[in-house]
Amino acid sequence: MAEVLVYVDHVGGVVRKPALELLTLARRIGDPVAVALGEGAADTAGTLAEHGAVKILTHDAAEYAEYLVVPKVDALQAAVEQVSPAAVLVSSSAEGKEIAARLALRIGSGIITDAVDLQASDEGPVATQSVFAASYTTTSRVTKGVPVITVKPNSAAVEQAPAAGAVEALNVTFSEQATGTKITSRTPRESTGRPELTEAAIVVSGGRGVGGAENFALIESLADSLGAAVGASRAAVDAGWYPHTQQVGQTGKTVSPQLYIAAGISGAIQHRAGMQTSKTIVAINKDPEAPIFDLVDYGVVGDLFEVVPQLTEEIKARKG
Amino acid sequence: MSLRIVVTVKYVPDATGDRHFADDLTVDRDDVDGLLSELDEYAVEQALRIAENSDDDVEVTVLTVGPEDAKDALRKALSMGADKAIHVEDEDLHGTDAIGTSLVLAKAIEKAGYDLVISGMASTDGSMGVVPALLAERLGVPQVTLLSEVSVEDGVVKGRRDGDTASEQLQASLPAVVSVTDQSGEARYPSFKGIMAAKKKPVTSWDLSDLDIEADEVGLENAYTKVESAAERPARTAGTIVKDEGEGGKQLAEFLASQKFI
Ligand SMILES: Cc1cc2nc3c(=O)[nH]c(=O)nc-3n(C[C@H](O)[C@H](O)[C@H](O)COP(=O)(O)OP(=O)(O)OC[C@H]3O[C@@H](n4cnc5c(N)ncnc54)[C@H](O)[C@@H]3O)c2cc1C
């Protein structure tokens, strides 16, 4: 069976969930060969093998942490040359898309970004994408070279599929461009203890209607009662009430959780672009005409300062 | 010293309009009003701020690849304060994908001459967000992308990139390709004076032969990817909407329980 390269996003050896989702999709097309780079790369092997990686190519060098993007492109290109894969899958983070794009150009291939599903076909993998603020669904194929495809988080289930998972060292020679952009300092994001926004099964978001940074505590309590991630509209972010890392929408994160709860958010097209593919959508808004109500499975027309605390209490009571 | 900045801009269909696909599965650009992609306004803005804060002789050129109407996007950027514009237009370009577009932009940037390229973080229509990285790869210069803060001094560009897991400070020597996010600073509105001045600013037109690009390197037929189908997403079935009469939170909890979320 053909091999499929999967670029593994990990933090110090802890594999991020989207990488495991990629393994699920890769198995539809062929035998997954994982590529893990940087500090802790070899520590990813156990988890990757459990989820279907037949082989894990690893390489560690200081360059991966000290310079932007290009060292990883060099490594992935080396892996492509070593494996001759049927496709290369990368998760659709900002960095993932940049790595994938540069790789595609180097190996003379086409690239598809932000796939939400992937199926095998006689003519190679077919990617489903959601476009124009998720108002259209398209299917596409790469027609030249080895298909390079980036996939959005939450596009597939994580599945156990034990495989050999043999660890092999990858030989990487860095290009002249590798050291072009130096990362002079890095401030890790403080952990909130909540799930990662793009990976969460439930997201609770607040907008301008929340009315102030201090009131986001209401949104956070509701989120915590459900084990959810917290999101925000751009209006709330621009007002300085919540960090930009949590913005949902066209210029923030795209989320596709099982449940999305929007409180005090009107539902502008740019916000919808980031959440419209959520399975179940719920909104709380005092304006019955708010466009968000066009999307909802359940909506409450009312004051979020009344509805949200009552909801949180009721959830806590039911969960006991 | 002089500093030549090229800002890449895209003319896109208005996101608040009814965007759809043409019969050949390319983005329909005829039926919807177009405009300068809002995300590219941030790139123009940063170029102008760099120019204003510099003692060097800075020249800001805006560059677009697109149909005749794309001149509107250039005019807007010129009226914000850019010095001159380049419009690459050729009928063979119809349907060109990101890989092909990056080729055309890179050739035009090289022909124009540059020290710094500034792009927006993504377009508001295709929104792949890969063109800046592709330009850096093609031009063989550092990629300093997705910056929410940017500065240029003594031939060095610095900036802050807020990533998923960390915020990073980046640094590279010019020439370089930069992209800026919508967090980089509100874009200015063109003044009346700016709009009048823009009418007199030079707009150079190039076609593929000016850039030594063959027709078989671009266009829909030669794209590296093929859209096989495009279907309008079925409208979501109308949900239940209740008015809060004091029990709204409890009713919502009941719904969530019925859907097994609690
Ligand atoms: C290029 C571009 C990119 C953009 N990217 C994004 C993006 O990534 N994400 C994003 O979100 N936006 C984005 N926007 C902005 C977007 O157009 C909207 O301005 C924004 O989403 C509005 O946020 P909001 O819904 O919180 O605020 P508003 O539109 O002001 O809505 C607030 C809502 O809260 C309700 N409300 C007020 N008080 C209460 C209360 N007490 N109880 C209940 N409801 C209440 C109001 O009825 C109203 O519906 C972008 C815009 C542009 C031009």
XYZ file of C-alpha atoms and ligand atoms in Angstrom:
635
model
C 0.000 0.000 0.000
C 1.169 3.548 -0.708
C 2.561 5.565 2.151
C 1.084 8.865 3.281
C 3.208 11.417 5.101
C 1.651 13.019 8.152
C 3.344 16.077 9.637
C 2.988 15.871 13.408
C 2.255 18.954 15.452
C 3.519 18.357 18.983
C 4.623 20.344 21.985
C 7.752 18.856 23.526
C 6.728 15.357 22.516
C 3.042 15.646 23.418
C 1.109 15.070 20.192
C -1.653 17.573 19.511
C -5.085 16.180 18.746
C -5.284 17.407 15.118
C -2.245 15.238 14.286
C -4.121 12.155 15.481
C -7.093 13.177 13.334
C -4.722 13.328 10.360
C -3.715 9.728 11.030
C -7.378 8.680 10.806
C -7.682 10.385 7.412
C -4.284 9.141 6.204
C -5.369 5.541 6.794
C -8.139 6.020 4.221
C -5.487 6.721 1.585
C -2.588 4.489 2.592
C -0.113 3.630 5.328
C 0.587 6.640 7.542
C 4.240 7.603 7.979
C 4.574 10.309 10.617
C 7.197 13.061 10.647
C 8.011 14.561 14.061
C 10.611 17.297 14.442
C 12.353 19.192 17.190
C 12.626 18.707 20.911
C 10.804 15.622 22.117
C 10.231 14.287 18.579
C 11.064 10.706 19.539
C 8.644 10.850 22.500
C 5.724 11.069 20.087
C 6.292 7.518 18.807
C 4.129 5.627 21.288
C 1.022 7.721 20.723
C 1.503 7.817 16.956
C 1.924 4.032 16.741
C -1.288 3.527 18.714
C -3.128 5.635 16.171
C -1.879 3.983 13.026
C 1.608 5.249 12.174
C 3.548 2.418 10.522
C 6.729 4.436 10.719
C 7.835 7.571 12.507
C 10.593 9.711 11.011
C 12.186 11.944 13.608
C 14.830 14.639 13.648
C 15.892 17.065 16.326
C 17.970 20.205 15.834
C 18.067 23.624 17.469
C 17.032 25.228 14.158
C 13.392 24.109 14.554
C 12.910 26.301 17.615
C 15.223 29.133 16.600
C 14.118 29.905 13.059
C 10.704 30.329 11.474
C 9.057 27.686 9.258
C 11.833 26.965 6.735
C 13.784 24.330 8.739
C 10.552 22.333 8.961
C 10.028 22.675 5.210
C 13.540 21.367 4.623
C 12.824 18.351 6.836
C 9.481 17.575 5.256
C 11.048 17.798 1.814
C 13.716 15.316 2.934
C 10.940 13.007 4.138
C 9.129 13.256 0.801
C 12.336 12.305 -0.984
C 12.914 9.382 1.366
C 9.368 7.970 1.278
C 7.868 8.956 -2.132
C 4.432 9.273 -0.527
C 1.001 9.262 -2.186
C 0.083 12.429 -0.296
C 1.310 14.762 2.435
C -1.088 15.805 5.200
C -0.515 18.760 7.525
C -2.943 20.294 9.988
C -4.384 23.680 9.088
C -2.725 25.878 11.671
C -1.193 29.143 10.479
C 2.242 27.546 10.540
C 0.993 24.269 9.058
C -0.368 26.055 6.001
C 2.885 27.951 5.483
C 4.971 24.785 5.750
C 2.648 22.954 3.362
C 2.634 25.758 0.799
C 6.411 26.055 0.610
C 6.772 22.286 0.430
C 4.251 22.080 -2.421
C 6.117 24.714 -4.395
C 9.451 22.952 -3.906
C 8.215 19.540 -4.974
C 6.184 20.914 -7.888
C 2.855 19.939 -6.376
C -0.535 21.481 -5.938
C -1.859 22.362 -2.499
C -5.313 22.287 -0.973
C -5.810 24.076 2.342
C -8.444 23.822 5.054
C -9.983 20.515 3.998
C -12.798 19.347 6.273
C -12.920 15.826 4.874
C -10.776 13.541 2.751
C -11.672 10.457 0.720
C -9.602 8.144 -1.441
C -10.350 7.906 -5.182
C -8.707 6.324 -8.217
C -7.316 9.713 -9.137
C -5.937 10.474 -5.673
C -7.392 11.982 -2.528
C -10.509 14.141 -2.863
C -10.731 16.989 -0.364
C -13.928 18.615 0.830
C -13.702 22.305 1.698
C -16.136 24.764 3.106
C -15.890 28.184 1.407
C -17.400 31.695 1.344
C -18.018 31.778 5.090
C -19.167 28.150 4.871
C -22.043 28.961 2.530
C -20.631 26.561 -0.098
C -19.103 23.094 0.060
C -16.601 22.158 -2.655
C -14.662 19.039 -3.513
C -11.202 19.360 -5.083
C -8.259 17.321 -6.164
C -4.601 18.076 -6.619
C -3.806 17.444 -10.287
C -0.028 17.874 -10.313
C 2.633 16.212 -8.209
C 2.201 14.670 -4.770
C -0.981 16.121 -3.234
C -0.207 18.379 -0.271
C -3.329 18.888 1.814
C -3.927 20.781 5.043
C -6.857 19.660 7.156
C -8.826 21.661 9.708
C -8.968 20.455 13.300
C -12.099 18.453 14.235
C -12.508 17.134 10.681
C -12.183 13.487 11.675
C -12.468 11.339 14.775
C -9.360 10.205 16.618
C -9.225 6.408 16.256
C -7.122 3.744 17.923
C -5.429 1.641 15.236
C -2.267 0.013 16.584
C 0.529 -0.201 14.004
C 4.242 -0.992 13.961
C 5.369 2.577 14.578
C 9.040 1.909 13.888
C 11.142 4.967 14.672
C 13.659 5.984 12.007
C 15.999 8.942 11.972
C 15.377 11.401 9.181
C 18.420 12.873 7.435
C 17.999 16.601 7.046
C 20.338 19.108 5.431
C 19.171 22.636 6.080
C 18.880 24.999 3.127
C 20.445 28.430 2.921
C 17.043 29.987 3.656
C 16.582 27.963 6.858
C 18.197 30.573 9.083
C 16.657 33.599 7.376
C 14.114 34.538 10.029
C 15.333 34.342 13.606
C 12.939 33.803 16.503
C 14.583 36.097 19.044
C 12.186 35.324 21.876
C 9.184 33.160 22.569
C 6.549 33.710 25.246
C 4.441 30.590 25.639
C 0.750 31.245 26.032
C -0.403 30.798 29.577
C -2.528 27.721 29.951
C -6.085 28.428 31.068
C -6.706 24.791 31.878
C -9.520 24.841 29.310
C -9.539 22.844 26.087
C -7.822 24.297 23.010
C -10.322 26.459 21.105
C -9.984 24.709 17.745
C -9.983 21.242 19.289
C -12.803 21.590 21.820
C -16.026 19.593 21.567
C -17.951 22.545 23.015
C -17.221 26.252 22.576
C -18.936 29.072 24.466
C -18.357 32.518 22.922
C -19.130 36.010 24.097
C -19.525 39.173 22.031
C -20.111 42.875 22.431
C -23.252 42.084 24.411
C -21.082 40.821 27.270
C -20.307 44.480 27.878
C -16.897 44.336 29.561
C -13.826 42.260 30.373
C -15.011 41.541 33.917
C -18.292 40.112 32.632
C -16.458 37.431 30.658
C -16.367 35.570 33.977
C -20.006 34.674 33.219
C -19.010 33.140 29.894
C -16.098 31.320 31.521
C -18.319 29.832 34.256
C -20.746 28.541 31.663
C -17.847 27.107 29.665
C -16.379 25.435 32.737
C -19.712 23.867 33.648
C -19.642 22.169 30.230
C -15.898 21.532 29.990
C -15.846 23.915 27.037
C -13.368 26.312 25.451
C -14.084 30.057 25.536
C -14.301 32.069 22.327
C -14.994 35.719 21.543
C -16.212 37.848 18.658
C -13.889 40.412 17.151
C -15.907 43.214 18.747
C -15.126 41.748 22.179
C -11.470 41.229 21.255
C -11.069 44.706 19.773
C -12.565 46.170 22.937
C -9.754 44.442 24.840
C -12.120 42.209 26.843
C -10.649 38.907 25.697
C -7.378 37.827 24.020
C -7.121 37.679 20.254
C -5.996 34.052 20.460
C -9.609 33.231 21.368
C -11.245 35.139 18.488
C -13.611 33.073 16.383
C -14.116 34.057 12.768
C -12.485 34.927 9.506
C -9.455 36.569 11.072
C -9.474 34.431 14.175
C -9.907 30.699 14.610
C -12.265 28.454 12.726
C -14.059 26.112 15.072
C -16.231 23.160 14.273
C -17.335 21.763 17.626
C -20.257 19.508 18.482
C -21.876 22.461 20.259
C -21.357 26.215 19.804
C -23.005 28.647 22.199
C -22.986 32.340 21.175
C -23.923 34.891 23.835
C -24.317 38.555 22.913
C -23.027 37.962 19.372
C -24.986 39.317 16.403
C -23.733 36.784 13.841
C -21.906 38.938 11.251
C -20.702 37.080 8.142
C -17.079 37.227 9.321
C -18.025 35.617 12.624
C -20.120 32.978 10.899
C -17.123 32.092 8.719
C -15.490 30.745 11.854
C -18.319 28.729 13.389
C -20.970 27.911 10.789
C -19.888 24.276 10.438
C -20.514 23.590 14.147
C -22.871 20.634 14.567
C -25.314 22.224 17.006
C -25.596 25.993 17.377
C -27.233 27.815 20.270
C -27.557 31.573 20.747
C -28.594 33.937 23.495
C -29.319 37.443 22.252
C -31.728 40.137 23.321
C -32.472 41.178 19.738
C -34.940 38.768 18.059
C -33.772 40.088 14.655
C -30.089 39.210 15.210
C -28.788 37.237 12.196
C -27.274 34.592 14.489
C -30.813 33.260 15.005
C -30.867 32.176 11.327
C -28.244 29.572 12.192
C -29.425 28.220 15.494
C -30.831 24.905 16.518
C -32.022 26.575 19.697
C -32.166 30.270 20.495
C -33.175 32.262 23.520
C -34.274 35.848 22.990
C -33.308 37.477 26.241
C -30.753 39.245 28.372
C -27.611 37.175 28.660
C -27.071 38.487 32.194
C -30.245 36.635 33.166
C -30.076 33.613 30.880
C -26.390 32.640 31.140
C -26.182 32.435 34.959
C -29.458 30.510 35.111
C -28.184 28.103 32.463
C -24.891 27.615 34.314
C -26.697 26.910 37.600
C -29.060 24.470 35.924
C -26.192 22.589 34.249
C -24.317 22.344 37.542
C -27.481 21.131 39.279
C -28.130 18.490 36.635
C -24.546 17.294 36.684
C -24.789 17.164 40.478
C 19.292 55.326 1.840
C 16.207 54.357 0.072
C 13.661 51.697 0.865
C 11.417 50.232 -1.787
C 8.247 48.657 -0.407
C 5.919 46.631 -2.612
C 2.480 45.943 -1.122
C 0.509 43.108 -2.711
C -3.230 43.727 -2.764
C -6.212 41.771 -4.011
C -9.519 42.861 -5.456
C -12.190 40.606 -3.979
C -15.960 40.180 -4.126
C -17.713 41.945 -1.251
C -18.141 39.414 1.584
C -21.477 40.896 2.551
C -22.756 40.346 -1.011
C -24.127 37.096 -2.388
C -20.875 35.354 -3.397
C -21.061 32.331 -5.645
C -19.320 30.238 -8.287
C -19.343 30.750 -12.060
C -20.035 27.806 -14.411
C -16.338 26.931 -14.634
C -16.218 26.704 -10.800
C -14.074 29.817 -10.432
C -15.219 32.610 -8.123
C -17.878 34.635 -9.911
C -16.516 38.172 -10.098
C -19.182 39.625 -12.354
C -22.312 39.694 -10.233
C -20.932 40.938 -6.945
C -19.375 44.315 -6.212
C -15.649 44.140 -5.688
C -13.356 46.010 -3.382
C -9.836 46.113 -1.980
C -9.631 43.143 0.410
C -10.001 44.625 3.886
C -7.121 42.496 5.095
C -4.824 44.126 2.524
C -5.720 47.576 3.856
C -3.695 46.608 6.938
C -0.699 45.898 4.690
C -1.021 49.271 2.945
C -1.373 50.939 6.343
C 1.817 49.361 7.719
C 3.749 50.327 4.580
C 2.618 53.930 4.989
C 3.511 53.944 8.690
C 6.977 52.558 7.948
C 7.397 55.300 5.353
C 6.229 57.996 7.788
C 8.504 56.795 10.598
C 11.587 56.469 8.433
C 14.358 58.946 7.726
C 15.046 57.064 4.538
C 13.590 57.833 1.189
C 10.713 55.333 1.115
C 8.687 54.503 -1.957
C 5.470 52.489 -1.598
C 4.257 50.616 -4.666
C 0.983 48.678 -4.630
C 0.758 45.635 -6.863
C -2.265 43.635 -7.914
C -2.892 40.742 -10.269
C -6.455 40.729 -11.491
C -9.036 41.797 -14.048
C -9.642 45.366 -15.258
C -11.851 46.211 -12.244
C -8.959 45.417 -9.924
C -7.754 48.967 -10.696
C -10.336 50.077 -8.120
C -8.340 48.302 -5.420
C -5.170 50.081 -6.599
C -6.948 53.462 -6.587
C -8.093 52.901 -3.030
C -4.530 52.081 -1.932
C -3.170 55.112 -3.809
C -5.761 57.347 -2.178
C -4.666 56.042 1.231
C -1.194 57.324 0.339
C 0.777 54.782 -1.701
C 3.056 56.381 -4.315
C 2.451 54.284 -7.390
C 0.754 51.167 -8.619
C 1.314 48.166 -10.856
C -1.532 46.219 -12.406
C -0.805 42.813 -13.917
C -3.624 41.879 -16.217
C -3.842 39.201 -18.872
C -6.764 37.160 -20.123
C -4.689 34.007 -19.728
C -4.697 34.588 -15.964
C -8.349 33.620 -15.473
C -8.656 30.836 -12.899
C -5.000 30.938 -11.774
C -4.506 29.237 -8.387
C -2.308 30.270 -5.455
C 0.820 28.612 -6.866
C 0.368 30.413 -10.209
C -0.556 33.716 -8.591
C 2.585 33.611 -6.474
C 4.626 33.147 -9.655
C 3.095 36.214 -11.292
C 3.469 38.311 -8.143
C 7.081 37.211 -7.618
C 8.057 38.076 -11.209
C 6.342 41.446 -10.955
C 7.977 42.192 -7.588
C 11.392 41.361 -9.039
C 10.780 43.494 -12.087
C 9.587 46.423 -9.953
C 12.577 46.143 -7.608
C 12.066 45.793 -3.839
C 13.596 45.775 -0.389
C 10.445 44.798 1.464
C 7.225 43.086 0.382
C 4.173 43.511 2.624
C 1.042 41.386 2.205
C -2.179 40.983 4.154
C -2.639 37.831 6.262
C -5.052 36.223 3.758
C -7.534 37.274 1.133
C -11.136 37.623 2.205
C -12.374 35.360 -0.627
C -9.993 32.432 -1.190
C -8.501 32.960 2.266
C -5.821 30.287 1.980
C -3.282 32.591 3.588
C -0.352 30.956 1.788
C 0.712 33.585 -0.763
C 3.207 35.411 1.513
C 5.013 32.129 2.323
C 5.006 31.202 -1.378
C 6.458 34.621 -2.284
C 9.270 34.207 0.232
C 10.021 30.746 -1.164
C 10.038 32.013 -4.760
C 12.054 35.149 -4.050
C 14.482 33.246 -1.813
C 14.247 35.829 0.971
C 13.205 35.581 4.649
C 9.540 35.070 5.480
C 8.424 37.233 8.403
C 4.723 36.529 8.453
C 1.521 37.026 10.434
C 2.855 39.982 12.359
C 0.648 41.979 14.665
C 3.466 44.479 15.154
C 6.144 45.416 12.648
C 9.078 47.816 12.445
C 11.953 48.399 10.044
C 15.264 49.929 10.995
C 18.765 49.820 9.480
C 17.904 47.163 6.961
C 16.336 44.844 9.568
C 12.665 43.997 9.931
C 11.329 42.999 13.344
C 7.891 41.978 14.449
C 5.650 40.015 16.763
C 3.910 36.867 15.615
C 1.122 35.606 17.888
C 0.910 31.886 17.284
C -1.303 29.141 18.658
C 0.984 28.158 21.491
C 3.291 31.145 21.870
C 3.933 34.727 20.941
C 7.223 35.088 19.087
C 9.524 37.996 18.303
C 10.962 37.650 14.820
C 13.857 39.317 13.082
C 15.285 39.186 9.559
C 17.511 41.198 7.256
C 16.069 42.886 4.201
C 15.066 42.061 1.565
C 12.193 40.141 3.131
C 8.527 39.264 2.761
C 6.247 40.367 5.593
C 2.557 39.734 6.175
C 0.496 41.603 8.750
C -2.673 40.654 10.614
C -5.762 42.702 11.383
C -4.256 43.273 14.837
C -1.458 45.385 13.357
C -3.317 48.681 13.494
C -6.482 50.233 12.090
C -6.163 51.247 8.444
C -6.701 54.921 7.634
C -9.539 56.238 5.516
C -8.508 58.044 2.357
C -8.812 61.808 2.787
C -10.431 63.978 0.127
C -6.981 65.284 -0.712
C -5.711 61.727 -0.951
C -8.503 60.764 -3.326
C -7.755 63.740 -5.584
C -4.005 63.092 -5.511
C -4.524 59.403 -6.360
C -5.997 60.348 -9.728
C -2.623 61.699 -10.804
C -0.479 58.861 -9.484
C 1.049 56.487 -12.038
C -0.485 53.050 -12.648
C 1.735 50.782 -14.751
C 0.106 47.899 -16.614
C 1.980 44.685 -17.331
C 0.864 41.532 -19.062
C 2.390 38.062 -18.938
C 4.850 38.757 -21.750
C 6.211 41.732 -19.793
C 7.017 39.262 -17.022
C 8.397 36.503 -19.268
C 5.679 34.123 -18.125
C 4.254 31.645 -20.624
C 0.490 31.196 -20.844
C 0.866 27.504 -19.961
C 2.306 28.391 -16.545
C -0.925 29.989 -15.322
C -4.681 29.941 -15.758
C -7.448 27.506 -14.930
C -6.294 24.777 -17.332
C -2.823 24.738 -15.822
C -3.807 25.009 -12.186
C -2.267 22.500 -9.781
C -5.647 21.782 -8.266
C -9.099 21.229 -9.703
C -12.432 22.041 -8.100
C -14.671 19.137 -9.030
C -17.915 20.253 -7.471
C -19.378 23.224 -5.635
C -22.696 23.026 -3.885
C -24.511 25.579 -1.815
C -24.623 24.422 1.740
C -28.208 23.521 2.572
C -29.742 26.204 4.763
C -29.820 25.047 8.347
C -33.278 23.854 9.273
C -35.027 26.483 11.318
C -34.405 25.941 15.010
C -36.541 26.524 18.049
C -36.514 30.082 19.315
C -37.951 30.938 22.698
C -38.371 34.257 24.424
C -36.981 34.402 27.934
C -39.867 34.838 30.349
C -37.694 34.079 33.353
C -37.073 30.407 32.521
C -34.910 30.857 29.391
C -31.778 29.440 30.987
C -33.621 26.379 32.265
C -35.292 25.790 28.902
C -31.913 25.969 27.221
C -30.499 23.481 29.732
C -33.407 21.170 28.924
C -32.544 21.410 25.209
C -28.854 20.698 25.881
C -29.805 17.696 28.023
C -32.089 16.395 25.251
C -29.095 16.583 22.896
C -26.930 14.719 25.445
C -24.601 17.660 26.064
C -25.322 17.528 29.775
C -12.037 41.827 7.262
C -12.881 41.594 8.485
C -12.604 40.508 9.295
C -13.385 40.245 10.418
N -13.099 39.138 11.172
C -13.910 38.842 12.224
C -13.685 37.667 13.004
O -12.722 36.919 12.774
N -14.534 37.394 14.020
C -15.600 38.197 14.336
O -16.338 37.869 15.275
N -15.819 39.325 13.633
C -14.998 39.670 12.596
N -15.226 40.833 11.919
C -16.180 41.812 12.497
C -17.622 41.514 12.212
O -17.982 42.150 10.994
C -18.522 42.084 13.351
O -18.261 43.450 13.492
C -18.330 41.396 14.695
O -18.405 40.002 14.556
C -19.397 41.863 15.654
O -19.198 41.305 16.935
P -20.438 41.117 17.911
O -21.424 40.221 17.294
O -19.889 40.727 19.232
O -20.974 42.600 18.082
P -22.339 43.265 17.534
O -22.510 43.053 16.103
O -22.322 44.637 18.074
O -23.415 42.412 18.267
C -23.628 42.415 19.650
C -24.894 41.620 19.888
O -25.096 41.484 21.284
C -26.473 41.605 21.559
N -26.593 42.034 22.953
C -26.237 43.230 23.497
N -26.463 43.216 24.815
C -27.003 42.016 25.123
C -27.461 41.422 26.330
N -27.402 42.048 27.515
N -27.964 40.181 26.272
C -28.029 39.506 25.085
N -27.599 40.025 23.924
C -27.093 41.266 23.948
C -26.988 42.610 20.562
O -28.386 42.398 20.342
C -26.152 42.274 19.326
O -26.806 41.337 18.483
C -14.462 41.115 10.776
C -14.729 42.213 9.968
C -13.968 42.468 8.839
C -14.293 43.653 7.993
